[in-house]
XYZ file of C-alpha atoms in Angstrom:
389
model
C -18.755 -31.426 15.847
C -17.411 -34.615 17.436
C -20.704 -36.384 16.701
C -20.417 -35.854 12.937
C -19.410 -38.869 10.881
C -16.873 -38.088 8.188
C -17.424 -39.509 4.750
C -14.539 -41.283 2.971
C -13.625 -38.088 1.106
C -13.151 -36.289 4.411
C -16.357 -34.236 4.458
C -19.203 -34.450 6.989
C -22.433 -35.910 5.627
C -24.147 -32.519 5.541
C -21.677 -31.281 2.915
C -21.713 -32.078 -0.785
C -18.405 -31.697 -2.611
C -18.604 -29.274 -5.547
C -15.010 -29.432 -6.747
C -11.522 -28.102 -6.222
C -10.991 -24.368 -5.709
C -7.287 -24.122 -4.895
C -4.336 -26.205 -3.781
C -1.469 -25.006 -1.609
C 1.496 -26.547 0.105
C -0.257 -27.059 3.430
C -3.923 -27.393 2.501
C -6.538 -27.773 -0.207
C -9.660 -25.637 -0.587
C -12.796 -27.144 -2.094
C -16.242 -25.743 -2.882
C -19.048 -27.498 -1.029
C -22.798 -27.211 -0.622
C -24.170 -27.151 2.913
C -27.356 -29.214 2.654
C -28.621 -28.152 6.083
C -28.391 -24.393 5.484
C -28.711 -24.673 1.692
C -25.747 -22.447 0.921
C -22.434 -22.553 -0.876
C -19.395 -22.577 1.400
C -15.764 -23.617 1.194
C -13.821 -26.219 3.111
C -10.101 -26.069 3.779
C -8.548 -29.494 4.295
C -5.099 -30.030 5.787
C -2.649 -31.814 3.514
C -0.890 -33.318 6.529
C -2.049 -35.530 9.388
C 1.059 -34.936 11.498
C 0.174 -33.752 14.993
C 2.280 -30.577 14.763
C 0.818 -29.609 11.398
C -2.735 -30.296 12.542
C -2.208 -28.193 15.661
C -1.032 -25.296 13.485
C -3.964 -25.847 11.109
C -6.444 -25.819 13.982
C -4.838 -22.680 15.376
C -5.350 -20.929 12.019
C -9.074 -21.633 12.209
C -9.311 -20.506 15.822
C -7.349 -17.290 15.234
C -9.373 -16.417 12.134
C -12.626 -17.131 13.966
C -11.709 -14.486 16.546
C -11.385 -11.801 13.865
C -14.951 -10.713 13.179
C -14.421 -8.121 10.446
C -16.079 -7.551 7.028
C -12.731 -8.002 5.238
C -11.813 -11.239 7.020
C -13.454 -14.479 5.886
C -15.649 -15.917 8.688
C -15.141 -19.490 9.891
C -18.278 -21.654 10.143
C -17.231 -25.078 11.400
C -14.116 -26.945 12.547
C -13.130 -30.604 12.365
C -9.927 -32.506 13.000
C -8.435 -31.987 9.543
C -10.757 -29.389 8.006
C -12.706 -26.216 8.628
C -15.492 -24.598 6.653
C -15.718 -20.917 5.844
C -17.482 -18.369 3.685
C -17.053 -19.073 -0.016
C -15.258 -16.105 -1.551
C -15.814 -15.636 -5.265
C -13.871 -13.106 -7.258
C -10.328 -12.476 -8.416
C -7.057 -12.195 -6.585
C -5.360 -8.857 -6.090
C -2.767 -9.849 -8.678
C -5.408 -10.779 -11.246
C -7.144 -7.443 -10.695
C -3.910 -5.529 -11.332
C -3.056 -7.437 -14.509
C -6.586 -7.311 -15.942
C -6.892 -3.490 -16.008
C -4.820 -1.913 -18.827
C -5.510 1.690 -17.794
C -2.979 2.670 -15.142
C -5.117 5.406 -13.581
C -8.141 3.122 -13.255
C -6.003 0.279 -11.898
C -4.322 2.456 -9.278
C -7.654 3.902 -8.202
C -8.953 0.398 -7.554
C -5.719 -0.605 -5.855
C -5.957 2.263 -3.388
C -9.524 1.295 -2.512
C -8.420 -2.281 -1.827
C -5.370 -1.230 0.185
C -7.448 1.097 2.342
C -9.832 -1.759 3.131
C -6.885 -4.005 3.977
C -5.559 -1.339 6.322
C -8.864 -1.405 8.183
C -8.785 -5.201 8.475
C -5.183 -5.244 9.660
C -5.764 -2.446 12.164
C -8.589 -4.542 13.622
C -6.425 -7.677 13.726
C -3.573 -5.767 15.356
C -5.991 -4.465 17.972
C -6.664 -8.133 18.720
C -2.865 -8.649 18.852
C -2.756 -10.756 15.664
C -0.152 -10.168 12.919
C -0.944 -11.665 9.484
C 2.677 -11.967 8.204
C 1.773 -13.296 4.744
C 0.518 -10.373 2.682
C 0.826 -11.127 -1.032
C -1.424 -10.789 -4.108
C -2.726 -14.367 -3.835
C -3.976 -13.750 -0.289
C -6.192 -10.798 -1.172
C -9.515 -11.517 -2.872
C -11.656 -8.888 -4.592
C -15.330 -9.647 -5.227
C -17.465 -8.515 -8.115
C -19.276 -5.923 -5.998
C -16.301 -4.328 -4.281
C -15.855 -6.850 -1.483
C -12.290 -7.204 -0.226
C -11.068 -10.173 1.794
C -7.708 -10.839 3.416
C -7.370 -14.622 3.468
C -4.954 -17.317 4.678
C -4.073 -16.568 8.289
C -2.087 -19.802 8.467
C 1.135 -18.211 9.743
C -0.492 -15.437 11.760
C 1.358 -14.645 14.958
C 0.336 -13.182 18.275
C 2.007 -9.783 18.592
C 5.212 -9.864 20.620
C 5.739 -13.629 20.538
C 8.612 -15.233 18.667
C 8.369 -18.650 17.029
C 10.939 -21.401 16.647
C 10.563 -21.512 12.868
C 10.778 -19.031 9.996
C 7.563 -18.843 7.992
C 6.500 -16.714 5.066
C 6.542 -16.495 1.288
C 9.926 -15.964 -0.416
C 10.082 -12.555 -2.052
C 7.238 -11.195 0.085
C 8.700 -11.697 3.541
C 9.734 -8.766 5.739
C 13.414 -8.601 6.801
C 12.801 -9.132 10.519
C 10.475 -12.017 9.731
C 13.112 -13.684 7.537
C 15.570 -13.445 10.406
C 13.153 -15.163 12.783
C 12.748 -12.071 14.941
C 9.621 -10.942 16.743
C 7.038 -9.451 14.365
C 4.673 -6.591 15.074
C 2.321 -4.250 13.198
C 5.228 -2.875 11.169
C 5.780 -6.321 9.652
C 2.321 -6.117 8.096
C 3.047 -2.520 7.051
C 5.963 -3.967 5.066
C 3.468 -6.350 3.461
C 1.166 -3.472 2.528
C 4.126 -1.700 0.968
C 4.951 -4.881 -0.944
C 1.442 -4.993 -2.425
C 1.673 -1.349 -3.502
C 5.160 -1.984 -4.905
C 3.791 -4.878 -6.965
C 1.161 -2.584 -8.500
C 3.794 -0.018 -9.435
C 6.289 -2.318 -11.136
C 4.667 -5.744 -11.574
C 7.048 -7.689 -9.357
C 7.680 -8.545 -5.728
C 10.037 -6.363 -3.667
C 12.772 -8.990 -3.318
C 14.075 -11.487 -5.833
C 12.895 -14.964 -4.977
C 15.156 -16.906 -2.634
C 14.330 -19.760 -0.318
C 13.631 -18.896 3.301
C 16.783 -20.778 4.294
C 18.874 -18.685 1.874
C 17.433 -15.484 3.245
C 18.118 -16.518 6.822
C 21.643 -17.716 6.000
C 22.804 -14.863 3.796
C 20.907 -11.968 5.303
C 19.786 -11.035 1.794
C 16.761 -9.257 3.216
C 19.159 -6.879 4.959
C 19.556 -4.962 1.711
C 17.224 -2.071 0.868
C 14.476 -2.638 -1.681
C 15.198 -0.929 -4.997
C 12.638 1.708 -6.081
C 10.005 0.453 -8.553
C 10.777 1.295 -12.167
C 7.319 0.805 -13.637
C 5.567 -1.799 -15.758
C 6.584 -2.262 -19.395
C 4.023 -0.628 -21.684
C 2.632 1.632 -18.967
C 3.573 5.154 -17.807
C 6.173 5.515 -15.029
C 4.773 4.978 -11.527
C 3.366 8.043 -9.715
C 6.125 9.609 -7.546
C 3.996 9.971 -4.432
C 2.914 6.328 -4.506
C 6.554 5.330 -4.996
C 7.476 7.375 -1.921
C 4.741 5.726 0.147
C 5.734 2.228 -0.966
C 9.410 2.811 -0.260
C 8.716 4.209 3.205
C 6.630 1.138 4.052
C 9.463 -1.088 2.775
C 12.237 0.488 4.831
C 14.749 -2.019 6.148
C 14.482 -0.698 9.706
C 10.937 -1.097 11.102
C 11.405 2.129 13.080
C 11.635 4.062 9.794
C 8.427 2.625 8.329
C 4.868 3.723 8.935
C 4.283 2.487 12.461
C 0.865 0.987 11.774
C -1.635 0.462 8.921
C -3.574 3.591 9.904
C -0.550 5.813 9.217
C -0.012 4.044 5.882
C -3.688 4.567 5.004
C -3.525 8.254 5.914
C -0.771 8.868 3.370
C -2.661 6.901 0.711
C -5.740 9.036 1.297
C -3.678 12.225 1.050
C -2.125 11.021 -2.197
C -5.543 10.285 -3.639
C -6.966 13.648 -2.563
C -3.989 15.892 -3.340
C -2.583 14.121 -6.398
C -0.367 11.059 -6.432
C 1.633 12.375 -9.383
C 2.771 15.291 -7.214
C 5.726 14.172 -5.110
C 5.750 15.362 -1.514
C 8.977 16.895 -0.185
C 9.830 18.144 3.297
C 12.264 21.001 4.026
C 13.577 22.052 7.452
C 13.356 25.649 8.609
C 16.017 27.763 6.900
C 16.349 25.546 3.835
C 16.410 27.232 0.419
C 13.750 25.538 -1.695
C 14.441 27.430 -4.930
C 17.075 30.053 -5.686
C 16.714 33.103 -7.915
C 18.426 32.546 -11.260
C 18.363 28.747 -11.122
C 16.644 26.866 -13.987
C 12.902 26.498 -13.400
C 11.367 23.129 -14.240
C 8.598 22.710 -11.653
C 6.207 24.580 -9.390
C 5.335 23.947 -5.748
C 2.169 23.816 -3.681
C 2.669 24.434 0.037
C 0.923 21.706 2.018
C 2.154 22.817 5.439
C 4.371 25.565 6.870
C 5.401 29.037 5.679
C 8.070 30.317 3.287
C 9.710 33.652 2.588
C 9.852 35.022 -0.957
C 12.871 37.233 -1.657
C 14.218 38.922 -4.782
C 17.631 40.439 -5.271
C 18.404 39.715 -1.622
C 15.338 41.430 -0.151
C 12.172 39.794 1.239
C 9.002 40.652 -0.642
C 6.332 38.248 0.628
C 5.411 35.348 2.877
C 3.414 32.358 1.650
C 1.595 29.661 3.607
C -0.350 26.435 3.257
C -2.478 26.250 0.121
C -0.420 28.816 -1.803
C 1.808 28.092 -4.784
C 5.099 29.415 -6.117
C 7.125 28.863 -9.268
C 4.048 28.486 -11.490
C 5.776 30.084 -14.479
C 7.899 26.937 -14.810
C 4.782 25.059 -15.891
C 4.355 27.362 -18.879
C 7.601 28.973 -19.911
C 10.443 27.427 -17.925
C 13.350 29.872 -17.853
C 15.080 30.992 -14.666
C 13.650 31.442 -11.187
C 12.642 35.053 -10.560
C 12.808 34.792 -6.758
C 14.358 32.814 -3.927
C 12.049 30.787 -1.681
C 13.282 29.945 1.837
C 11.495 27.825 4.442
C 10.637 29.929 7.506
C 9.324 26.872 9.348
C 9.446 23.176 8.561
C 7.681 23.046 5.201
C 5.937 20.283 3.276
C 5.371 20.929 -0.431
C 3.941 19.115 -3.415
C 6.157 19.214 -6.512
C 4.216 20.107 -9.663
C 5.940 19.223 -12.939
C 4.378 19.524 -16.364
C 4.439 15.753 -16.815
C 2.867 15.187 -13.405
C 0.302 17.888 -14.079
C -0.728 16.293 -17.371
C -0.954 12.870 -15.737
C -3.041 14.225 -12.866
C -5.407 15.968 -15.281
C -5.862 12.666 -17.146
C -6.654 11.010 -13.818
C -9.410 13.559 -13.327
C -7.880 15.276 -10.307
C -9.128 18.750 -9.515
C -5.657 20.016 -8.644
C -4.287 19.693 -12.150
C -6.938 21.958 -13.637
C -6.513 24.435 -10.801
C -2.754 24.723 -11.246
C -3.128 25.087 -15.009
C -5.329 28.117 -14.444
C -2.891 29.531 -11.903
C 0.025 29.031 -14.271
C -1.773 30.761 -17.137
C -2.536 33.768 -14.952
C 0.970 33.871 -13.529
C 2.442 33.873 -17.017
C 0.620 37.129 -17.708
C 2.163 38.817 -14.691
C 5.337 40.708 -15.584
C 8.346 41.320 -13.402
C 7.073 44.908 -13.015
C 4.086 43.521 -11.104
C 6.421 41.634 -8.811
C 8.387 44.832 -8.214
C 5.162 46.675 -7.453
C 4.227 44.058 -4.851
C 7.621 44.676 -3.234
C 6.913 48.408 -3.105
C 9.456 49.359 -5.752
C 8.757 52.279 -8.205
């Protein structure tokens, strides 16, 4: 639009200023009315006229314009110090979390938003673009379920290092704080940071300046597990596990891409996020006869051997449960359970069961029924199953 004359306030003649929307360190966003198309849009105006800053600003617009995805705000027009884009109306991710007092409802909405973000990031990564600035202020949620990932100002082409450290203190991934090359796992860390924020109401790292982080290596320390939000129930164990895996210090130990992160979120939503997932190698003793019983288990994958008094009596596989009596009567374990193969289980405690039932999950009601039936089965029935007189 080289032929467009800019008005004194920095806007082309076709645009009518409708007021300030937001102000940041590098730019200002204003609401405007496009007289030609008769629609409401937004304009982002650079706060600097330095050549280096303007080049970076222009690159943000060009990178964002290449990402044609429903969860990424489209760019309409580009000038020397400004670009116009879709006007996003709604609340930030952080505002959404704070506004909902019911933890179950809030987490349900959070998972929907995170799954949409995973789709947007997977698309961007396919185009070799890394966002690098995931934080509550950069996620917008519309009144009809729209989700937008905004502010691609420090986005980086995958595999390329930059000569400066950029990011938001407290939300920046360790490798990013050290000025190292970023990849999809850097954005996975950001997804984990958003989930972490929902679980405990704070960012993963205490706020330091970028220079302090680079100088002291403070981001080289592991993130502490979320402890919950004051006035709300403790965070669901499975969501804590997912967040902490995404926030691993070593990128190789994280989810390797947003799709893998999304897969675990979907499993948690379907199978119960109050039920922690544990993995046991073949040969591991999961429970031992005579030990105190305080939880039950649902086998998600693999097979186990059930033995009593040193002798095998049964084999259980995926979808089957053991230890249900602990949900009703506690007491001691009546059998030893050993992993025959690598086994993944869901841990069912009474507290988790009650929380899952309140969430409306089908699994809680199912396990309650199983526990009630199991409580009626005597040790004589177990002996009969083993072929004993």
